[in-house]
Amino acid sequence: MSDSAAPLVSVAMRTYEHEAYVSQAIESVLIQDAPFEFELVIGEDCSADGTREIVEHYAERFPERVRTVLPAANVGHGEILRRVLDAVRGRFVAYLDGDDYWTSTAKLRRQAEYLEAHTECASCFHDASLVYDAAGTPSGVTTPALAEASFALEDILTECFVPSPAMMFRREIVAELPGWAFESAWIDWLIHIRCAERGPLGYIAEPLAAYRVHEGGMFSALDRISQIEEDLRFYEQLRPELPEHDGLIGRCIELRGAQLAIERLGVPFRACVVLVDPRREMKPYFNGRHARNLPRRDGREVTELETIRRFAADLAPAQPDYHGDTETAGEGGCFVAVPAGAREWLRARDGLCEYLEREAVKVWDDAAASVYELPLHADGAGVAKRPTRRVEIVREERLPEELVGANLEAPAAGAALPAHAVTTIGWVLGRDEPVEAVELWVGEERLWRAPVDQSRPDIERGFPDREVGTPGFRTTVNAQQLPPGTRAEAVAVLPGERRVRFAELRFDDGSGA
């Protein structure tokens, strides 16, 4: 392909630390059987392994097909993609991460033909095979495996169901992305939304790519709580840009709040989670757990829930789709998740309210969602109700001089949490020395200790003139043996086991939540 010949399709590839995978990704592009010109633009973000050398090797071998974006220093996942998209020249853009690959030589041809034939669509996508092992053997599971031929903006707002190696879109969409898009983990999701604002998302119901799930993957490497928190940040940034869809976005935020509650509660994967969704518009997804919607028929909610409860007693353990940061506890159960927007509907159904008051215990209650636990029927006996705790965080009015900043972001104010696993998240930044750990002390007894070892890009942005290192921490605190009213001091541990207090946690009885 000459420099003057503009390709019909540009393939945008972003790669980092993909030495074991990137050759397969590149080869799957180079073997495409297309009756038009196409190019591959690879952004390699200064990997510490041999990824860059592999990329440079292919660029030297195929200079007419492969172009590279090679920054001198690591610029981050968003900026490297921005630079790649700035460099593409094709009328259509296909996307591929360096750890995924395409499984059909007709992939580019099929999608380009689709977009040329369907001028009302700004993008189209297809199915992908999920790959879980290093050998690259497709598992046989295909996603998203849908029956519809196209999808509207409301569909893609609810969830990002398009596999990243399956997308192709018109290049002019790039100019419509806001600046914050390249600071988000969900850039591809925003591309789909922008495309859906122009018209339907086209769909080819064939698996033409492989999506690799591994610990080094950008999305799959995140624990499920972090994924949901990224969703929440994404929606809050998107909300002012789509005021006509504010109601739907608000309900999506509430659903993520219910998902977050289930994760933080450590609901076992043998349990069934029932999502209360009067509109019947949300997918009842809880990280691979058995899940059902309520109601399915108006006026039969109690019967439906009792049927699900009995069905839940015989469930086999499910497998999590993504690892969690909170340990699951218990053998099973039936949990009813009520997003905030469904509370009014619930209050209007006396029979269902009476059933939950008589049969269940509320184990979570915050601004986003409430969760009830129903004991399983087993030989006429129920399971024991798990104790809960409400936690109030009291921060020091003035930080000790040894700290530049500190914050406890969870527990959420007023949440009734499982006493065995009170999720505690925050950050602490030393003034002259790194903080090694955070501890909780009750009187002279140390309750718990967590290392301060989590990367926090938001803190890096908040302190641009300081080397912040890894100031974040995330842990769960076992408060089962703490009586109501217990106060625990949160202290930062500096080198030499020096300790400075920066907050207090007050544990109260949450059983009446």
Coordinates of C-alpha atoms in Angstrom, one line a residue:
M1 CA 0.0 0.0 0.0
S2 CA 1.5 3.3 -1.0
D3 CA 1.6 6.3 1.3
S4 CA -0.9 8.1 -0.9
A5 CA -3.4 5.3 -1.1
A6 CA -5.9 5.8 1.7
P7 CA -7.1 2.4 3.1
L8 CA -10.8 1.6 3.4
V9 CA -10.2 0.0 6.8
S10 CA -7.7 0.9 9.6
V11 CA -7.1 -1.6 12.3
A12 CA -6.3 0.1 15.6
M13 CA -4.3 -2.0 18.0
R14 CA -3.3 -1.1 21.6
T15 CA -0.8 -3.3 23.3
Y16 CA 1.1 -3.4 26.6
E17 CA 2.9 -6.3 28.3
H18 CA 1.5 -8.7 25.7
E19 CA 4.7 -10.6 24.7
A20 CA 2.9 -14.0 24.9
Y21 CA 0.0 -12.9 22.8
V22 CA 0.7 -10.0 20.4
S23 CA 2.2 -12.1 17.6
Q24 CA -1.1 -14.0 17.3
A25 CA -3.1 -10.8 17.3
I26 CA -0.9 -9.3 14.5
E27 CA -1.0 -12.4 12.4
S28 CA -4.8 -12.6 12.6
V29 CA -4.9 -9.1 11.0
L30 CA -2.2 -9.7 8.3
I31 CA -4.0 -12.8 7.0
Q32 CA -7.3 -11.0 6.4
D33 CA -8.7 -11.8 3.0
A34 CA -10.1 -8.4 1.9
P35 CA -10.7 -7.0 -1.6
F36 CA -9.7 -3.6 -0.4
E37 CA -6.7 -1.8 1.1
F38 CA -6.3 -2.0 4.9
E39 CA -3.7 -0.9 7.4
L40 CA -2.7 -1.9 10.9
V41 CA -1.7 0.9 13.3
I42 CA -0.1 -0.5 16.5
G43 CA 0.4 1.6 19.7
E44 CA 3.0 -0.1 22.0
D45 CA 3.2 1.6 25.4
C46 CA 6.8 0.9 26.5
S47 CA 6.3 -2.6 27.8
A48 CA 8.9 -4.1 30.1
D49 CA 8.7 -7.4 28.4
G50 CA 9.5 -8.1 24.7
T51 CA 6.2 -6.7 23.2
R52 CA 7.9 -3.7 21.6
E53 CA 10.5 -5.8 19.9
I54 CA 7.8 -8.0 18.4
V55 CA 5.9 -5.0 17.1
E56 CA 9.0 -3.5 15.6
H57 CA 9.8 -6.8 13.9
Y58 CA 6.4 -6.9 12.2
A59 CA 6.7 -3.3 11.2
E60 CA 10.0 -4.0 9.5
R61 CA 8.7 -7.1 7.7
F62 CA 5.5 -5.5 6.5
P63 CA 6.1 -1.8 6.1
E64 CA 3.4 -1.5 3.5
R65 CA 0.8 -2.8 6.0
V66 CA 2.0 -2.0 9.5
R67 CA 2.5 1.4 11.0
T68 CA 3.5 2.0 14.6
V69 CA 3.0 4.5 17.4
L70 CA 5.9 4.1 19.8
P71 CA 6.1 6.7 22.6
A72 CA 9.5 7.1 24.4
A73 CA 7.8 6.7 27.8
N74 CA 4.7 5.0 29.0
V75 CA 1.7 7.3 28.4
G76 CA -1.2 5.1 29.7
H77 CA -3.9 3.1 28.1
G78 CA -6.1 6.0 27.2
E79 CA -3.4 8.3 25.7
I80 CA -1.8 5.5 23.6
L81 CA -5.3 4.7 22.1
R82 CA -5.8 8.4 21.4
R83 CA -2.6 8.6 19.5
V84 CA -3.4 5.5 17.5
L85 CA -6.8 6.8 16.6
D86 CA -5.3 10.1 15.6
A87 CA -3.0 8.1 13.2
V88 CA -5.6 5.9 11.5
R89 CA -6.5 6.9 7.9
G90 CA -9.3 4.4 6.9
R91 CA -13.0 5.3 6.4
F92 CA -13.8 2.4 8.8
V93 CA -11.9 1.5 12.0
A94 CA -11.7 -2.0 13.5
Y95 CA -10.3 -2.4 17.0
L96 CA -8.1 -5.2 18.4
D97 CA -6.2 -5.4 21.7
G98 CA -2.8 -7.1 21.6
D99 CA -4.0 -10.0 23.7
D100 CA -7.1 -10.8 21.6
Y101 CA -7.2 -12.1 18.0
W102 CA -9.5 -12.7 15.1
T103 CA -10.6 -16.2 14.1
S104 CA -11.9 -15.6 10.6
T105 CA -10.0 -14.3 7.6
A106 CA -13.3 -12.8 6.4
K107 CA -13.8 -10.6 9.5
L108 CA -12.8 -7.2 7.9
R109 CA -14.5 -8.0 4.6
R110 CA -17.8 -9.0 6.3
Q111 CA -17.9 -5.9 8.5
A112 CA -16.9 -3.4 5.8
E113 CA -19.5 -4.8 3.5
Y114 CA -22.1 -4.5 6.2
L115 CA -21.3 -0.8 6.9
E116 CA -21.3 0.0 3.2
A117 CA -24.7 -1.7 2.8
H118 CA -26.2 -0.2 6.0
T119 CA -25.5 3.5 5.8
E120 CA -27.8 4.1 8.7
C121 CA -25.4 2.3 11.0
A122 CA -22.2 4.1 12.3
S123 CA -20.9 0.7 13.6
C124 CA -21.4 -3.0 13.6
F125 CA -20.1 -5.9 15.7
H126 CA -20.2 -9.7 15.8
D127 CA -19.9 -12.5 18.3
A128 CA -16.6 -13.6 19.9
S129 CA -15.4 -16.9 21.4
L130 CA -14.2 -16.6 25.0
V131 CA -10.6 -18.0 25.5
Y132 CA -9.5 -18.9 29.0
D133 CA -6.3 -20.8 28.6
A134 CA -2.8 -19.7 27.5
A135 CA -2.8 -22.2 24.6
G136 CA -5.5 -20.1 23.0
T137 CA -8.2 -22.8 22.6
P138 CA -11.7 -21.3 22.4
S139 CA -13.8 -22.4 25.3
G140 CA -16.9 -23.0 23.2
V141 CA -18.8 -20.2 24.9
T142 CA -19.8 -17.4 22.5
T143 CA -20.6 -13.9 23.5
P144 CA -22.9 -12.0 23.3
A145 CA -24.9 -14.6 21.1
L146 CA -27.9 -12.4 20.6
A147 CA -31.0 -12.9 18.4
E148 CA -31.8 -9.4 17.4
A149 CA -30.4 -7.9 14.2
S150 CA -29.6 -4.4 15.6
F151 CA -29.6 -2.5 18.8
A152 CA -30.6 1.0 19.9
L153 CA -28.9 3.5 22.2
E154 CA -31.0 2.4 25.2
D155 CA -29.7 -1.1 24.8
I156 CA -26.0 -0.2 24.9
L157 CA -26.6 2.3 27.7
T158 CA -27.8 -0.5 30.0
E159 CA -24.7 -2.6 29.5
C160 CA -21.7 -2.8 27.2
F161 CA -22.3 -6.2 25.5
V162 CA -20.1 -5.7 22.5
P163 CA -16.8 -7.7 22.7
S164 CA -13.9 -5.3 22.1
P165 CA -12.3 -7.4 19.2
A166 CA -15.6 -7.4 17.4
M167 CA -16.1 -3.7 16.8
M168 CA -15.9 -1.7 13.6
F169 CA -17.0 1.9 13.3
R170 CA -16.9 4.9 11.0
R171 CA -13.8 7.0 11.6
E172 CA -15.7 10.3 12.1
I173 CA -16.9 9.0 15.4
V174 CA -13.4 9.6 16.8
A175 CA -13.8 13.4 16.5
E176 CA -17.0 13.1 18.6
L177 CA -15.4 11.6 21.7
P178 CA -15.1 14.0 24.6
G179 CA -11.7 14.6 26.3
W180 CA -12.6 12.5 29.3
A181 CA -13.1 9.4 27.2
F182 CA -9.4 8.7 27.1
E183 CA -9.2 8.9 30.9
S184 CA -11.9 6.3 31.3
A185 CA -11.4 2.5 31.4
W186 CA -14.4 2.1 29.2
I187 CA -13.4 4.0 26.0
D188 CA -14.9 1.3 23.7
W189 CA -18.2 1.6 25.5
L190 CA -18.4 5.3 24.8
I191 CA -17.6 4.7 21.2
H192 CA -20.6 2.4 21.0
I193 CA -22.8 5.0 22.6
R194 CA -21.7 7.7 20.2
C195 CA -22.4 5.3 17.3
A196 CA -25.8 4.5 18.7
E197 CA -26.7 8.2 18.9
R198 CA -26.4 8.2 15.1
G199 CA -28.4 5.1 14.4
P200 CA -28.7 1.4 15.3
L201 CA -25.7 -0.8 16.1
G202 CA -25.5 -3.5 13.4
Y203 CA -24.9 -7.1 14.4
I204 CA -23.5 -10.1 12.6
A205 CA -24.4 -13.2 14.5
E206 CA -21.2 -15.2 13.9
P207 CA -18.1 -15.7 16.1
L208 CA -15.3 -14.0 14.1
A209 CA -12.9 -13.2 17.0
A210 CA -11.5 -14.5 20.2
Y211 CA -11.6 -12.5 23.5
R212 CA -9.0 -13.7 25.9
V213 CA -9.8 -13.7 29.6
H214 CA -6.5 -13.7 31.7
E215 CA -5.0 -12.0 34.7
G216 CA -3.1 -9.5 32.6
G217 CA -6.2 -8.3 30.7
M218 CA -7.2 -4.7 31.2
F219 CA -10.8 -5.6 32.2
S220 CA -10.5 -9.2 33.4
A221 CA -7.6 -8.3 35.7
L222 CA -9.8 -5.9 37.7
D223 CA -11.7 -7.5 40.6
R224 CA -15.5 -7.3 40.3
I225 CA -15.9 -4.5 42.8
S226 CA -13.4 -2.3 40.9
Q227 CA -15.2 -3.1 37.6
I228 CA -18.5 -1.9 39.1
E229 CA -16.9 1.2 40.5
E230 CA -15.5 2.0 37.1
D231 CA -19.1 1.6 35.7
L232 CA -20.4 4.1 38.3
R233 CA -17.7 6.7 37.4
F234 CA -18.5 6.2 33.7
Y235 CA -22.2 6.8 34.1
E236 CA -21.6 9.9 36.2
Q237 CA -19.4 11.4 33.5
L238 CA -21.9 10.4 30.8
R239 CA -25.0 11.6 32.6
P240 CA -24.7 15.4 31.7
E241 CA -24.1 14.6 28.0
L242 CA -27.3 12.6 27.6
P243 CA -29.9 14.6 29.6
E244 CA -32.8 13.0 27.7
H245 CA -31.7 9.6 29.0
D246 CA -31.1 10.7 32.6
G247 CA -33.8 8.4 34.0
L248 CA -32.4 5.3 32.3
I249 CA -28.8 6.2 33.4
G250 CA -30.0 6.7 36.9
R251 CA -31.6 3.2 36.9
C252 CA -28.4 1.8 35.6
I253 CA -26.5 3.4 38.4
E254 CA -29.0 1.9 40.9
L255 CA -28.5 -1.5 39.4
R256 CA -24.7 -1.2 39.7
G257 CA -25.3 -0.2 43.4
A258 CA -27.2 -3.5 43.9
Q259 CA -24.4 -5.4 42.2
L260 CA -21.9 -3.7 44.4
A261 CA -23.9 -4.7 47.5
I262 CA -23.9 -8.3 46.5
E263 CA -20.2 -8.3 46.0
R264 CA -19.4 -6.5 49.2
L265 CA -21.7 -8.9 51.1
G266 CA -19.7 -11.8 49.8
V267 CA -22.9 -13.6 48.7
P268 CA -21.9 -17.3 47.9
F269 CA -21.9 -18.5 44.4
R270 CA -24.3 -21.3 45.3
A271 CA -26.9 -18.7 46.2
C272 CA -29.6 -17.2 43.9
V273 CA -29.9 -13.4 43.6
V274 CA -33.3 -12.0 42.8
L275 CA -33.3 -8.6 41.2
V276 CA -36.5 -6.5 41.8
D277 CA -37.1 -4.8 38.5
P278 CA -40.7 -3.6 38.0
R279 CA -39.9 -2.3 34.5
R280 CA -38.3 -5.6 33.5
E281 CA -35.6 -3.7 31.6
M282 CA -32.4 -4.8 33.4
K283 CA -30.5 -8.0 33.0
P284 CA -30.2 -9.8 36.4
Y285 CA -26.4 -10.2 36.3
F286 CA -24.4 -10.7 39.5
N287 CA -20.9 -11.9 38.4
G288 CA -22.0 -15.4 37.3
R289 CA -24.3 -16.1 40.3
H290 CA -27.6 -17.7 39.7
A291 CA -30.0 -14.8 39.1
R292 CA -33.7 -14.2 38.5
N293 CA -36.0 -11.2 37.9
L294 CA -39.0 -10.2 40.1
P295 CA -41.7 -9.7 39.1
R296 CA -42.5 -11.8 36.1
R297 CA -46.2 -11.4 36.5
D298 CA -47.9 -8.6 38.4
G299 CA -49.9 -9.7 41.4
R300 CA -48.0 -13.0 42.0
E301 CA -44.8 -11.7 43.5
V302 CA -45.0 -13.6 46.7
T303 CA -45.6 -16.9 44.9
E304 CA -42.8 -16.2 42.5
L305 CA -40.3 -15.4 45.2
E306 CA -41.3 -18.4 47.3
T307 CA -40.9 -20.6 44.2
I308 CA -37.4 -19.1 43.5
R309 CA -36.5 -19.6 47.2
R310 CA -37.4 -23.3 47.1
F311 CA -35.6 -23.7 43.7
A312 CA -32.4 -22.1 45.3
A313 CA -32.1 -25.0 47.8
D314 CA -31.0 -27.4 45.0
L315 CA -28.6 -25.1 43.1
A316 CA -25.1 -26.3 42.2
P317 CA -22.3 -23.8 42.8
A318 CA -21.9 -21.3 40.0
Q319 CA -18.5 -20.0 38.8
P320 CA -17.6 -16.3 39.1
D321 CA -16.9 -14.5 35.8
Y322 CA -14.4 -12.2 37.6
H323 CA -12.5 -12.6 40.8
G324 CA -13.7 -10.7 43.8
D325 CA -11.9 -8.8 46.6
T326 CA -14.4 -10.0 49.3
E327 CA -14.5 -13.5 50.5
T328 CA -17.8 -15.3 50.0
A329 CA -19.4 -16.9 53.1
G330 CA -22.0 -19.6 53.5
E331 CA -23.3 -22.5 51.5
G332 CA -26.1 -20.8 49.6
G333 CA -29.3 -18.9 50.1
C334 CA -31.7 -16.6 48.3
F335 CA -30.9 -12.9 48.3
V336 CA -33.4 -10.2 47.1
A337 CA -31.7 -7.1 45.7
V338 CA -33.9 -4.0 45.6
P339 CA -32.4 -1.0 43.7
A340 CA -33.5 2.4 45.1
G341 CA -35.8 3.1 42.3
A342 CA -37.8 -0.1 43.1
R343 CA -38.4 0.7 46.8
E344 CA -41.6 2.6 46.1
W345 CA -43.0 -0.3 44.0
L346 CA -42.1 -2.7 46.9
R347 CA -43.8 -0.5 49.5
A348 CA -47.0 -0.6 47.5
R349 CA -47.2 -4.4 47.7
D350 CA -48.3 -5.2 51.2
G351 CA -48.2 -9.0 50.7
L352 CA -44.6 -8.9 49.5
C353 CA -43.5 -6.5 52.3
E354 CA -45.2 -8.7 54.9
Y355 CA -43.5 -11.8 53.4
L356 CA -40.0 -10.2 53.6
E357 CA -40.6 -8.9 57.1
R358 CA -41.7 -12.3 58.3
E359 CA -39.2 -14.5 56.4
A360 CA -36.1 -12.4 55.6
V361 CA -33.5 -10.2 57.2
K362 CA -32.3 -7.0 55.6
V363 CA -28.5 -7.4 55.3
W364 CA -27.7 -4.3 53.3
D365 CA -29.3 -0.9 53.1
D366 CA -27.7 2.2 51.5
A367 CA -28.7 5.0 49.1
A368 CA -28.4 2.8 46.1
A369 CA -30.0 -0.5 47.1
S370 CA -31.3 -2.8 49.8
V371 CA -30.6 -6.5 50.0
Y372 CA -32.7 -9.1 51.9
E373 CA -31.5 -12.6 52.8
L374 CA -34.1 -15.4 52.8
P375 CA -33.2 -18.6 54.7
L376 CA -33.5 -21.7 52.5
H377 CA -36.1 -24.4 53.2
A378 CA -34.3 -27.5 54.4
D379 CA -36.3 -30.1 56.4
G380 CA -38.4 -27.4 57.8
A381 CA -35.5 -25.5 59.2
G382 CA -34.0 -22.2 58.1
V383 CA -30.4 -21.1 58.1
A384 CA -29.1 -18.8 60.7
K385 CA -29.4 -15.1 60.1
R386 CA -26.0 -13.5 59.7
P387 CA -25.2 -10.6 62.0
T388 CA -24.6 -7.2 60.4
R389 CA -22.9 -4.0 61.4
R390 CA -23.4 -0.4 60.6
V391 CA -20.2 1.6 60.4
E392 CA -19.8 5.3 60.8
I393 CA -16.5 6.9 59.7
V394 CA -15.2 9.9 61.7
R395 CA -12.2 11.6 60.2
E396 CA -9.7 13.7 62.1
E397 CA -10.3 17.4 61.7
R398 CA -6.6 18.0 61.3
L399 CA -4.3 15.3 59.9
P400 CA -1.0 14.6 61.7
E401 CA 2.0 16.4 60.3
E402 CA 3.4 13.1 59.1
L403 CA 0.6 12.7 56.5
V404 CA -0.1 14.8 53.4
G405 CA -3.6 13.3 53.0
A406 CA -5.7 10.3 53.9
N407 CA -9.3 9.1 53.4
L408 CA -11.6 6.2 54.1
E409 CA -13.9 5.8 51.2
A410 CA -15.7 2.7 52.4
P411 CA -17.7 1.6 54.2
A412 CA -20.5 3.7 52.8
A413 CA -22.3 5.9 55.3
G414 CA -25.2 4.1 56.8
A415 CA -24.7 0.7 55.1
A416 CA -25.6 -2.4 57.0
L417 CA -22.7 -4.7 56.2
P418 CA -22.0 -8.4 57.0
A419 CA -20.2 -8.4 60.4
H420 CA -17.7 -11.0 59.1
A421 CA -16.5 -8.9 56.2
V422 CA -16.7 -5.2 56.5
T423 CA -15.2 -3.9 53.3
T424 CA -12.7 -1.1 54.0
I425 CA -11.2 1.0 51.2
G426 CA -9.1 4.2 51.2
W427 CA -5.8 5.8 50.7
V428 CA -3.1 7.4 52.8
L429 CA -0.1 9.5 51.7
G430 CA 3.0 10.2 53.9
R431 CA 4.6 13.5 53.8
D432 CA 8.3 12.5 53.9
E433 CA 8.0 8.7 54.0
P434 CA 5.8 6.1 52.4
V435 CA 3.0 4.6 54.6
E436 CA 3.6 0.9 54.9
A437 CA 0.2 -0.3 56.3
V438 CA -3.1 0.8 57.8
E439 CA -4.2 -0.8 61.1
L440 CA -7.4 -0.8 63.1
W441 CA -7.0 -0.7 66.9
V442 CA -9.7 -1.3 69.6
G443 CA -8.1 0.0 72.8
E444 CA -4.8 -1.8 73.1
E445 CA -5.7 -4.7 70.8
R446 CA -5.0 -4.6 67.1
L447 CA -8.1 -5.7 65.1
W448 CA -6.6 -5.8 61.6
R449 CA -3.7 -4.7 59.4
A450 CA -3.8 -4.1 55.6
P451 CA -0.8 -3.2 53.4
V452 CA -0.8 0.1 51.6
D453 CA 0.0 -1.2 48.1
Q454 CA -2.7 -0.2 45.7
S455 CA -2.1 2.1 42.7
R456 CA -4.4 5.1 42.7
P457 CA -4.3 7.2 39.5
D458 CA -6.8 9.7 41.0
I459 CA -4.3 10.4 43.9
E460 CA -1.5 10.8 41.4
R461 CA -3.6 13.4 39.6
G462 CA -4.4 15.1 42.8
F463 CA -0.8 15.4 43.8
P464 CA 1.0 16.0 40.5
D465 CA 4.2 17.4 42.2
R466 CA 4.7 14.4 44.5
E467 CA 5.8 10.8 44.0
V468 CA 2.8 9.1 45.5
G469 CA 3.8 5.4 44.9
T470 CA 1.0 3.1 45.8
P471 CA -1.1 4.9 48.4
G472 CA -4.3 2.8 48.3
F473 CA -5.5 0.0 50.5
R474 CA -8.5 -2.4 50.3
T475 CA -9.4 -5.0 52.9
T476 CA -12.2 -6.6 54.8
V477 CA -12.5 -6.4 58.6
N478 CA -14.1 -9.1 60.7
A479 CA -16.3 -7.3 63.3
Q480 CA -18.3 -10.3 64.4
Q481 CA -17.0 -10.2 68.0
L482 CA -17.2 -6.5 68.4
P483 CA -20.1 -5.4 70.6
P484 CA -22.4 -2.5 69.3
G485 CA -20.8 0.9 70.0
T486 CA -17.2 -0.3 69.5
R487 CA -14.9 2.4 68.3
A488 CA -11.8 1.5 66.3
E489 CA -8.9 3.8 65.6
A490 CA -7.6 3.9 62.0
V491 CA -3.8 4.5 62.1
A492 CA -1.2 4.8 59.4
V493 CA 2.0 2.7 60.0
L494 CA 5.2 4.5 59.0
P495 CA 8.7 3.0 58.7
G496 CA 10.0 1.8 62.0
E497 CA 6.4 0.8 63.1
R498 CA 5.6 4.4 64.0
R499 CA 1.8 5.0 64.0
V500 CA -0.3 8.1 63.5
R501 CA -4.1 8.2 63.8
F502 CA -6.2 9.6 60.9
A503 CA -9.8 8.4 61.4
E504 CA -12.1 6.4 63.7
L505 CA -14.7 3.7 62.8
R506 CA -17.7 3.2 65.0
F507 CA -19.4 -0.2 64.8
D508 CA -23.1 -0.3 65.7
D509 CA -25.7 -3.1 65.5
G510 CA -27.1 -3.4 61.9
S511 CA -29.6 -6.2 62.5
G512 CA -32.5 -3.8 62.4
A513 CA -31.5 -2.2 59.1

